[in-house]
PDB file of C-alpha atoms in Angstrom:
ATOM      1  CA  MET A 153      -4.472  23.631  33.073  1.00  0.00           C
ATOM      2  CA  ASN A 154      -1.454  22.084  35.508  1.00  0.00           C
ATOM      3  CA  LEU A 155       2.097  20.428  34.616  1.00  0.00           C
ATOM      4  CA  LEU A 156       0.802  17.305  34.189  1.00  0.00           C
ATOM      5  CA  HIS A 157      -1.531  18.152  31.439  1.00  0.00           C
ATOM      6  CA  VAL A 158       1.047  20.024  29.715  1.00  0.00           C
ATOM      7  CA  PHE A 159       3.410  17.189  30.164  1.00  0.00           C
ATOM      8  CA  ILE A 160       0.979  14.506  28.758  1.00  0.00           C
ATOM      9  CA  LEU A 161      -0.006  16.910  25.676  1.00  0.00           C
ATOM     10  CA  ALA A 162       3.947  17.095  25.030  1.00  0.00           C
ATOM     11  CA  LEU A 163       4.188  13.351  25.068  1.00  0.00           C
ATOM     12  CA  ILE A 164       1.126  12.919  22.819  1.00  0.00           C
ATOM     13  CA  GLN A 165       2.884  15.926  20.676  1.00  0.00           C
ATOM     14  CA  GLY A 166       6.545  14.678  20.542  1.00  0.00           C
ATOM     15  CA  ILE A 167       5.620  11.204  19.814  1.00  0.00           C
ATOM     16  CA  ALA A 168       2.874  11.879  16.966  1.00  0.00           C
ATOM     17  CA  GLU A 169       4.376  14.546  14.880  1.00  0.00           C
ATOM     18  CA  LEU A 170       6.569  12.858  12.499  1.00  0.00           C
ATOM     19  CA  LEU A 171       3.732  10.455  11.462  1.00  0.00           C
ATOM     20  CA  PRO A 172       1.457  11.944   9.243  1.00  0.00           C
ATOM     21  CA  VAL A 173      -1.368  11.363  11.130  1.00  0.00           C
ATOM     22  CA  SER A 174      -2.122  14.735  12.502  1.00  0.00           C
ATOM     23  CA  SER A 175      -0.371  15.353  15.928  1.00  0.00           C
ATOM     24  CA  SER A 176      -2.838  18.659  16.525  1.00  0.00           C
ATOM     25  CA  ALA A 177      -5.882  16.528  16.314  1.00  0.00           C
ATOM     26  CA  HIS A 178      -4.422  13.899  18.893  1.00  0.00           C
ATOM     27  CA  VAL A 179      -3.556  16.857  21.147  1.00  0.00           C
ATOM     28  CA  ILE A 180      -6.828  18.271  20.850  1.00  0.00           C
ATOM     29  CA  LEU A 181      -8.689  15.149  21.420  1.00  0.00           C
ATOM     30  CA  ALA A 182      -6.546  14.863  24.344  1.00  0.00           C
ATOM     31  CA  GLU A 183      -7.206  18.569  25.603  1.00  0.00           C
ATOM     32  CA  LYS A 184     -11.003  17.885  25.451  1.00  0.00           C
ATOM     33  CA  LEU A 185     -10.553  14.558  27.538  1.00  0.00           C
ATOM     34  CA  MET A 186      -8.999  17.080  29.775  1.00  0.00           C
ATOM     35  CA  GLY A 187     -11.792  18.954  29.855  1.00  0.00           C
ATOM     36  CA  LEU A 188      -9.778  21.903  28.334  1.00  0.00           C
ATOM     37  CA  ASP A 189     -10.469  23.996  25.637  1.00  0.00           C
ATOM     38  CA  PRO A 190      -8.646  23.704  22.366  1.00  0.00           C
ATOM     39  CA  SER A 191      -9.927  27.124  21.046  1.00  0.00           C
ATOM     40  CA  SER A 192      -8.653  29.365  24.044  1.00  0.00           C
ATOM     41  CA  PRO A 193      -5.834  31.369  23.046  1.00  0.00           C
ATOM     42  CA  GLU A 194      -3.739  29.651  25.719  1.00  0.00           C
ATOM     43  CA  MET A 195      -4.590  26.297  24.429  1.00  0.00           C
ATOM     44  CA  THR A 196      -3.573  27.114  20.807  1.00  0.00           C
ATOM     45  CA  PHE A 197      -0.237  28.911  21.762  1.00  0.00           C
ATOM     46  CA  LEU A 198       0.501  25.614  23.873  1.00  0.00           C
ATOM     47  CA  LEU A 199      -0.092  23.749  20.485  1.00  0.00           C
ATOM     48  CA  VAL A 200       2.249  25.715  18.902  1.00  0.00           C
ATOM     49  CA  MET A 201       4.926  25.686  21.393  1.00  0.00           C
ATOM     50  CA  LEU A 202       4.631  22.175  21.298  1.00  0.00           C
ATOM     51  CA  HIS A 203       5.473  22.090  17.361  1.00  0.00           C
ATOM     52  CA  THR A 204       8.288  24.116  18.056  1.00  0.00           C
ATOM     53  CA  GLY A 205      10.005  21.263  20.524  1.00  0.00           C
ATOM     54  CA  THR A 206       9.169  19.035  18.098  1.00  0.00           C
ATOM     55  CA  MET A 207      10.718  21.492  15.279  1.00  0.00           C
ATOM     56  CA  PHE A 208      13.882  21.633  17.260  1.00  0.00           C
ATOM     57  CA  ALA A 209      13.609  18.110  17.249  1.00  0.00           C
ATOM     58  CA  VAL A 210      13.696  17.877  14.060  1.00  0.00           C
ATOM     59  CA  ILE A 211      16.263  20.165  12.823  1.00  0.00           C
ATOM     60  CA  VAL A 212      18.624  18.313  15.346  1.00  0.00           C
ATOM     61  CA  TYR A 213      17.827  14.773  14.015  1.00  0.00           C
ATOM     62  CA  PHE A 214      17.524  15.916  10.343  1.00  0.00           C
ATOM     63  CA  TRP A 215      20.918  18.463  10.178  1.00  0.00           C
ATOM     64  CA  GLN A 216      23.066  15.776   8.543  1.00  0.00           C
ATOM     65  CA  SER A 217      20.811  14.981   5.851  1.00  0.00           C
ATOM     66  CA  TRP A 218      20.187  18.305   5.014  1.00  0.00           C
ATOM     67  CA  ARG A 219      23.360  19.490   4.962  1.00  0.00           C
ATOM     68  CA  THR A 220      23.867  16.798   1.808  1.00  0.00           C
ATOM     69  CA  SER A 221      20.720  17.560   0.354  1.00  0.00           C
ATOM     70  CA  TYR A 222      20.708  21.035   0.614  1.00  0.00           C
ATOM     71  CA  PHE A 223      24.345  22.531   1.958  1.00  0.00           C
ATOM     72  CA  SER A 224      26.399  20.661  -0.627  1.00  0.00           C
ATOM     73  CA  SER A 225      26.924  23.490  -2.888  1.00  0.00           C
ATOM     74  CA  TRP A 226      26.235  26.966  -3.563  1.00  0.00           C
ATOM     75  CA  ARG A 227      24.346  25.927  -6.756  1.00  0.00           C
ATOM     76  CA  THR A 228      22.187  23.251  -3.827  1.00  0.00           C
ATOM     77  CA  PHE A 229      21.564  25.352  -1.096  1.00  0.00           C
ATOM     78  CA  ARG A 230      20.463  28.069  -4.224  1.00  0.00           C
ATOM     79  CA  ASP A 231      17.963  26.373  -6.009  1.00  0.00           C
ATOM     80  CA  ASN A 232      16.547  24.455  -2.835  1.00  0.00           C
ATOM     81  CA  LEU A 233      16.027  28.044  -1.318  1.00  0.00           C
ATOM     82  CA  ALA A 234      13.875  29.119  -3.970  1.00  0.00           C
ATOM     83  CA  PHE A 235      11.753  25.835  -3.986  1.00  0.00           C
ATOM     84  CA  VAL A 236      11.318  26.178   0.038  1.00  0.00           C
ATOM     85  CA  LEU A 237      10.420  30.389  -0.739  1.00  0.00           C
ATOM     86  CA  PHE A 238       7.920  29.476  -3.535  1.00  0.00           C
ATOM     87  CA  ALA A 239       6.038  26.863  -1.542  1.00  0.00           C
ATOM     88  CA  THR A 240       6.089  29.262   1.426  1.00  0.00           C
ATOM     89  CA  ALA A 241       4.745  32.227  -0.402  1.00  0.00           C
ATOM     90  CA  ILE A 242       1.844  30.289  -2.534  1.00  0.00           C
ATOM     91  CA  THR A 243       0.812  28.793   1.369  1.00  0.00           C
ATOM     92  CA  GLY A 244       0.460  32.005   2.166  1.00  0.00           C
ATOM     93  CA  VAL A 245      -1.755  33.130  -0.192  1.00  0.00           C
ATOM     94  CA  ILE A 246      -3.301  30.612  -0.665  1.00  0.00           C
ATOM     95  CA  GLY A 247      -3.687  30.105   3.026  1.00  0.00           C
ATOM     96  CA  LEU A 248      -5.173  33.385   3.577  1.00  0.00           C
ATOM     97  CA  ALA A 249      -7.466  33.558   0.583  1.00  0.00           C
ATOM     98  CA  LEU A 250      -9.423  30.162   1.897  1.00  0.00           C
ATOM     99  CA  LEU A 251      -9.610  32.290   5.766  1.00  0.00           C
ATOM    100  CA  TYR A 252     -11.154  34.940   3.814  1.00  0.00           C
ATOM    101  CA  ILE A 253     -13.387  32.870   2.422  1.00  0.00           C
ATOM    102  CA  ILE A 254     -14.400  30.792   5.236  1.00  0.00           C
ATOM    103  CA  LYS A 255     -14.495  34.045   7.400  1.00  0.00           C
ATOM    104  CA  HIS A 256     -17.259  35.713   5.115  1.00  0.00           C
ATOM    105  CA  VAL A 257     -19.128  32.751   3.652  1.00  0.00           C
ATOM    106  CA  PHE A 258     -19.564  30.605   6.225  1.00  0.00           C
ATOM    107  CA  PHE A 259     -19.353  32.689   9.329  1.00  0.00           C
ATOM    108  CA  SER A 260     -20.893  36.090   7.653  1.00  0.00           C
ATOM    109  CA  ASN A 261     -18.080  38.189   8.500  1.00  0.00           C
ATOM    110  CA  SER A 262     -17.871  37.904  11.748  1.00  0.00           C
ATOM    111  CA  PRO A 263     -15.688  40.468  13.267  1.00  0.00           C
ATOM    112  CA  SER A 264     -14.932  38.190  16.368  1.00  0.00           C
ATOM    113  CA  PHE A 265     -13.841  35.305  13.761  1.00  0.00           C
ATOM    114  CA  GLU A 266     -10.764  33.295  14.036  1.00  0.00           C
ATOM    115  CA  ILE A 267      -9.777  30.091  12.381  1.00  0.00           C
ATOM    116  CA  GLU A 268      -9.060  28.643  15.935  1.00  0.00           C
ATOM    117  CA  HIS A 269     -13.025  28.442  16.250  1.00  0.00           C
ATOM    118  CA  LEU A 270     -12.820  25.415  13.880  1.00  0.00           C
ATOM    119  CA  PHE A 271     -10.488  23.480  16.304  1.00  0.00           C
ATOM    120  CA  ASN A 272     -14.247  22.831  18.797  1.00  0.00           C
ATOM    121  CA  ASN A 273     -15.884  21.211  15.295  1.00  0.00           C
ATOM    122  CA  SER A 274     -15.244  17.279  16.151  1.00  0.00           C
ATOM    123  CA  LYS A 275     -16.999  16.799  12.665  1.00  0.00           C
ATOM    124  CA  LEU A 276     -15.022  18.730  10.891  1.00  0.00           C
ATOM    125  CA  MET A 277     -11.853  17.331  12.279  1.00  0.00           C
ATOM    126  CA  ALA A 278     -12.737  13.806  11.661  1.00  0.00           C
ATOM    127  CA  THR A 279     -13.363  14.500   7.915  1.00  0.00           C
ATOM    128  CA  ALA A 280      -9.890  15.648   7.928  1.00  0.00           C
ATOM    129  CA  LEU A 281      -8.346  12.929   9.686  1.00  0.00           C
ATOM    130  CA  ALA A 282     -10.203  10.765   7.005  1.00  0.00           C
ATOM    131  CA  ALA A 283      -9.238  12.409   3.883  1.00  0.00           C
ATOM    132  CA  SER A 284      -6.152  12.565   4.996  1.00  0.00           C
ATOM    133  CA  GLY A 285      -5.919   9.009   4.904  1.00  0.00           C
ATOM    134  CA  VAL A 286      -7.450   8.337   2.127  1.00  0.00           C
ATOM    135  CA  LEU A 287      -4.811  10.460   0.655  1.00  0.00           C
ATOM    136  CA  ILE A 288      -2.067   8.694   2.473  1.00  0.00           C
ATOM    137  CA  ILE A 289      -3.473   5.154   0.920  1.00  0.00           C
ATOM    138  CA  ALA A 290      -3.843   6.503  -2.525  1.00  0.00           C
ATOM    139  CA  SER A 291       0.082   7.854  -2.379  1.00  0.00           C
ATOM    140  CA  SER A 292       1.370   4.547  -0.970  1.00  0.00           C
ATOM    141  CA  ARG A 293       1.300   3.167  -4.685  1.00  0.00           C
ATOM    142  CA  MET A 294       3.421   5.687  -5.694  1.00  0.00           C
ATOM    143  CA  GLN A 295       6.690   5.473  -2.999  1.00  0.00           C
ATOM    144  CA  GLY A 296       9.636   4.489  -4.793  1.00  0.00           C
ATOM    145  CA  SER A 297       8.240   4.409  -8.319  1.00  0.00           C
ATOM    146  CA  GLU A 298      10.110   7.643  -9.656  1.00  0.00           C
ATOM    147  CA  ASP A 299      13.002   9.626  -8.469  1.00  0.00           C
ATOM    148  CA  LYS A 300      12.173  12.952 -10.045  1.00  0.00           C
ATOM    149  CA  PRO A 301      13.690  16.550  -8.768  1.00  0.00           C
ATOM    150  CA  LEU A 302      12.461  19.191  -7.222  1.00  0.00           C
ATOM    151  CA  SER A 303      11.280  22.059  -8.903  1.00  0.00           C
ATOM    152  CA  ILE A 304       9.472  25.248  -8.973  1.00  0.00           C
ATOM    153  CA  ARG A 305       6.407  24.232 -10.523  1.00  0.00           C
ATOM    154  CA  ARG A 306       6.265  20.958  -7.788  1.00  0.00           C
ATOM    155  CA  SER A 307       7.672  22.833  -5.062  1.00  0.00           C
ATOM    156  CA  LEU A 308       4.335  25.270  -6.184  1.00  0.00           C
ATOM    157  CA  ILE A 309       2.139  22.547  -6.367  1.00  0.00           C
ATOM    158  CA  ILE A 310       3.518  20.797  -2.216  1.00  0.00           C
ATOM    159  CA  GLY A 311       3.214  24.750  -0.693  1.00  0.00           C
ATOM    160  CA  ALA A 312      -0.297  24.988  -2.001  1.00  0.00           C
ATOM    161  CA  VAL A 313      -1.770  21.400  -0.574  1.00  0.00           C
ATOM    162  CA  GLN A 314       0.530  22.741   2.509  1.00  0.00           C
ATOM    163  CA  ALA A 315      -2.409  25.662   2.379  1.00  0.00           C
ATOM    164  CA  LEU A 316      -4.942  23.752   2.577  1.00  0.00           C
ATOM    165  CA  CYS A 317      -4.052  21.698   5.575  1.00  0.00           C
ATOM    166  CA  LEU A 318      -3.605  24.556   7.887  1.00  0.00           C
ATOM    167  CA  PRO A 319      -7.312  25.827   8.869  1.00  0.00           C
ATOM    168  CA  PHE A 320      -8.292  22.135   9.753  1.00  0.00           C
ATOM    169  CA  ARG A 321      -6.987  20.166  12.064  1.00  0.00           C
ATOM    170  CA  GLY A 322      -6.508  16.511  11.443  1.00  0.00           C
ATOM    171  CA  PHE A 323      -5.891  17.652   7.679  1.00  0.00           C
ATOM    172  CA  SER A 324      -2.292  15.689   8.538  1.00  0.00           C
ATOM    173  CA  ARG A 325       0.500  18.503   7.179  1.00  0.00           C
ATOM    174  CA  SER A 326       3.395  16.362   6.840  1.00  0.00           C
ATOM    175  CA  GLY A 327       0.770  13.247   5.654  1.00  0.00           C
ATOM    176  CA  ALA A 328      -0.475  15.593   2.527  1.00  0.00           C
ATOM    177  CA  THR A 329       3.063  17.606   1.644  1.00  0.00           C
ATOM    178  CA  ILE A 330       4.982  13.666   1.438  1.00  0.00           C
ATOM    179  CA  SER A 331       2.158  12.513  -0.176  1.00  0.00           C
ATOM    180  CA  THR A 332       1.478  15.256  -2.824  1.00  0.00           C
ATOM    181  CA  GLY A 333       5.512  14.851  -3.187  1.00  0.00           C
ATOM    182  CA  LEU A 334       4.788  10.763  -4.097  1.00  0.00           C
ATOM    183  CA  PHE A 335       2.144  11.780  -6.319  1.00  0.00           C
ATOM    184  CA  LEU A 336       4.432  14.124  -8.295  1.00  0.00           C
ATOM    185  CA  GLY A 337       6.979  10.948  -8.719  1.00  0.00           C
ATOM    186  CA  ILE A 338       9.465  12.770  -5.895  1.00  0.00           C
ATOM    187  CA  SER A 339      10.926   9.716  -4.053  1.00  0.00           C
ATOM    188  CA  ARG A 340       9.964   9.883  -0.291  1.00  0.00           C
ATOM    189  CA  LYS A 341      13.439  10.746   1.388  1.00  0.00           C
ATOM    190  CA  LYS A 342      13.197  13.997  -0.907  1.00  0.00           C
ATOM    191  CA  ALA A 343       9.567  14.117  -0.063  1.00  0.00           C
ATOM    192  CA  GLU A 344       9.983  13.881   3.452  1.00  0.00           C
ATOM    193  CA  GLU A 345      12.893  16.240   3.996  1.00  0.00           C
ATOM    194  CA  PHE A 346      10.927  18.960   2.172  1.00  0.00           C
ATOM    195  CA  SER A 347       8.224  18.896   3.875  1.00  0.00           C
ATOM    196  CA  PHE A 348      10.036  18.921   7.122  1.00  0.00           C
ATOM    197  CA  ALA A 349      12.086  21.992   5.524  1.00  0.00           C
ATOM    198  CA  LEU A 350       8.673  23.975   5.303  1.00  0.00           C
ATOM    199  CA  ALA A 351       7.760  23.291   8.783  1.00  0.00           C
ATOM    200  CA  VAL A 352      10.824  24.746   9.838  1.00  0.00           C
ATOM    201  CA  VAL A 353      10.309  28.072   7.732  1.00  0.00           C
ATOM    202  CA  LEU A 354       6.331  28.228   8.520  1.00  0.00           C
ATOM    203  CA  THR A 355       6.547  27.085  12.597  1.00  0.00           C
ATOM    204  CA  PRO A 356       8.417  30.749  13.689  1.00  0.00           C
ATOM    205  CA  ALA A 357       5.274  32.612  11.558  1.00  0.00           C
ATOM    206  CA  VAL A 358       2.421  30.872  13.457  1.00  0.00           C
ATOM    207  CA  ILE A 359       4.398  31.230  16.557  1.00  0.00           C
ATOM    208  CA  ALA A 360       4.327  35.212  16.101  1.00  0.00           C
ATOM    209  CA  LYS A 361       0.723  35.046  15.534  1.00  0.00           C
ATOM    210  CA  GLU A 362      -0.289  32.916  18.607  1.00  0.00           C
ATOM    211  CA  PHE A 363       1.735  35.015  20.877  1.00  0.00           C
ATOM    212  CA  HIS A 364       0.078  38.350  19.508  1.00  0.00           C
ATOM    213  CA  ARG A 365      -3.181  36.543  19.876  1.00  0.00           C
ATOM    214  CA  LEU A 366      -2.396  35.452  23.684  1.00  0.00           C
ATOM    215  CA  TYR A 367      -0.857  38.783  24.399  1.00  0.00           C
ATOM    216  CA  THR A 368      -3.793  40.559  23.010  1.00  0.00           C
ATOM    217  CA  ALA A 369      -6.558  38.274  24.972  1.00  0.00           C
ATOM    218  CA  TYR A 370      -4.443  38.619  28.156  1.00  0.00           C
ATOM    219  CA  HIS A 371      -4.447  42.464  27.679  1.00  0.00           C
ATOM    220  CA  ALA A 372      -8.206  43.059  26.379  1.00  0.00           C
ATOM    221  CA  ALA A 373      -9.898  40.974  29.655  1.00  0.00           C
ATOM    222  CA  PRO A 374     -12.439  42.711  30.840  1.00  0.00           C
ATOM    223  CA  VAL A 375     -11.655  41.780  34.359  1.00  0.00           C
ATOM    224  CA  ALA A 376      -7.827  42.493  35.096  1.00  0.00           C
ATOM    225  CA  PRO A 377      -6.373  39.246  35.400  1.00  0.00           C
ATOM    226  CA  SER A 378      -5.224  37.288  38.427  1.00  0.00           C
ATOM    227  CA  THR A 379      -1.818  36.022  37.459  1.00  0.00           C
ATOM    228  CA  ASP A 380       0.696  37.931  35.006  1.00  0.00           C
ATOM    229  CA  PHE A 381       1.777  37.168  31.595  1.00  0.00           C
ATOM    230  CA  THR A 382       5.005  35.016  32.120  1.00  0.00           C
ATOM    231  CA  SER A 383       2.941  32.760  33.885  1.00  0.00           C
ATOM    232  CA  LEU A 384       0.508  31.774  31.228  1.00  0.00           C
ATOM    233  CA  VAL A 385       4.190  31.791  28.531  1.00  0.00           C
ATOM    234  CA  ALA A 386       5.880  29.217  31.305  1.00  0.00           C
ATOM    235  CA  PRO A 387       3.957  26.472  31.041  1.00  0.00           C
ATOM    236  CA  SER A 388       3.988  26.600  27.212  1.00  0.00           C
ATOM    237  CA  LEU A 389       7.877  26.861  27.017  1.00  0.00           C
ATOM    238  CA  PHE A 390       7.685  23.444  29.770  1.00  0.00           C
ATOM    239  CA  GLY A 391       5.828  22.042  26.931  1.00  0.00           C
ATOM    240  CA  MET A 392       8.199  22.991  24.415  1.00  0.00           C
ATOM    241  CA  VAL A 393      11.026  21.492  26.274  1.00  0.00           C
ATOM    242  CA  CYS A 394       9.254  17.807  26.721  1.00  0.00           C
ATOM    243  CA  SER A 395       8.142  17.515  23.375  1.00  0.00           C
ATOM    244  CA  PHE A 396      11.732  17.980  22.262  1.00  0.00           C
ATOM    245  CA  LEU A 397      13.201  15.886  24.564  1.00  0.00           C
ATOM    246  CA  ALA A 398      10.188  13.450  23.399  1.00  0.00           C
ATOM    247  CA  GLY A 399      10.667  14.080  19.590  1.00  0.00           C
ATOM    248  CA  LEU A 400      14.051  13.301  19.890  1.00  0.00           C
ATOM    249  CA  LEU A 401      13.497   9.420  21.472  1.00  0.00           C
ATOM    250  CA  ALA A 402      10.863   9.032  18.945  1.00  0.00           C
ATOM    251  CA  LEU A 403      12.478  10.437  15.643  1.00  0.00           C
ATOM    252  CA  ARG A 404      14.815   7.690  15.658  1.00  0.00           C
ATOM    253  CA  TRP A 405      12.092   4.304  15.360  1.00  0.00           C
ATOM    254  CA  LEU A 406       9.207   6.573  13.466  1.00  0.00           C
ATOM    255  CA  SER A 407      11.554   7.127  10.582  1.00  0.00           C
ATOM    256  CA  SER A 408      13.139   3.807  10.675  1.00  0.00           C
ATOM    257  CA  TRP A 409       9.434   2.769  10.157  1.00  0.00           C
ATOM    258  CA  LEU A 410       8.760   5.204   7.187  1.00  0.00           C
ATOM    259  CA  ASP A 411      11.459   3.476   5.590  1.00  0.00           C
ATOM    260  CA  ASN A 412      10.266  -0.086   5.815  1.00  0.00           C
ATOM    261  CA  GLY A 413       7.231   0.813   2.905  1.00  0.00           C
ATOM    262  CA  ARG A 414       4.322   0.954   5.688  1.00  0.00           C
ATOM    263  CA  TRP A 415       3.586   4.246   4.359  1.00  0.00           C
ATOM    264  CA  TYR A 416      -0.166   2.774   3.762  1.00  0.00           C
ATOM    265  CA  LEU A 417      -0.854   1.965   7.543  1.00  0.00           C
ATOM    266  CA  PHE A 418      -0.382   5.734   8.521  1.00  0.00           C
ATOM    267  CA  GLY A 419      -3.599   6.199   5.969  1.00  0.00           C
ATOM    268  CA  GLY A 420      -5.594   3.384   8.000  1.00  0.00           C
ATOM    269  CA  TYR A 421      -4.584   4.732  11.335  1.00  0.00           C
ATOM    270  CA  CYS A 422      -5.941   7.992   9.996  1.00  0.00           C
ATOM    271  CA  LEU A 423      -9.650   6.262   9.269  1.00  0.00           C
ATOM    272  CA  VAL A 424      -9.279   4.908  12.573  1.00  0.00           C
ATOM    273  CA  PHE A 425      -8.737   7.434  14.543  1.00  0.00           C
ATOM    274  CA  SER A 426     -11.419  10.214  12.710  1.00  0.00           C
ATOM    275  CA  VAL A 427     -14.624   7.041  13.931  1.00  0.00           C
ATOM    276  CA  VAL A 428     -12.912   7.722  17.427  1.00  0.00           C
ATOM    277  CA  VAL A 429     -12.541  11.085  17.337  1.00  0.00           C
ATOM    278  CA  LEU A 430     -16.361  10.955  16.761  1.00  0.00           C
ATOM    279  CA  VAL A 431     -17.101   8.667  19.252  1.00  0.00           C
ATOM    280  CA  LEU A 432     -15.208  10.474  21.870  1.00  0.00           C
ATOM    281  CA  THR A 433     -15.907  14.030  21.179  1.00  0.00           C
TER     282      THR A 433
END
């Protein structure tokens, strides 16, 4: 992997992140086309760092909106914090249970199993993309029909759906959580804000996990590595900066497109892209 590879992947991530089309699936496909291994510790850490860059872009872009929605008063902040924490907690519980089931049922409790091993499964990724597309198209019929408030029950349901997305690259996290919000009668604006608030809370934990995985793999190598650890992290930091800048440039247009009632088009794109994944990998 060189800096050109990182730059290309960062542009793909930065442009695709806000769209509910699974930026991870796009990045993984690009990695495979460039001859890179998406399941390697270096690549999974890069993917997380690219997510980090776009996460900061989302924070910068949505900060004013969040100030109005989440920080207008102490009571508003307290209630919304509770919704985010409940949703994140159920994501963690169901996510760990799902990891346990996958490891013990489908991988015979292999001690070497890691969830990243699923990233190389093109058929699984294509299936997840297709499922995400169907979910988005179905939820588009609910868009704007109601404007129910967030609640503990609704936040738990959204958090549970978010957990189902974590192991499967191609099952768009934002697409699934926003679609679930629409099904629950939450307005598109509120569903979008809540989805990305969850992402801001979830991403640091994922970063820590992947950093530990990279560090452990580096020091567990049977042969002394020819490069130092910082040289592995540096490309990911460069990618994070590039994805941040690309995200800022794309967010205004992407957010405007979401507001124009074209949600179903993202679902159609996911269905088409699922076929592309099968053909090209």
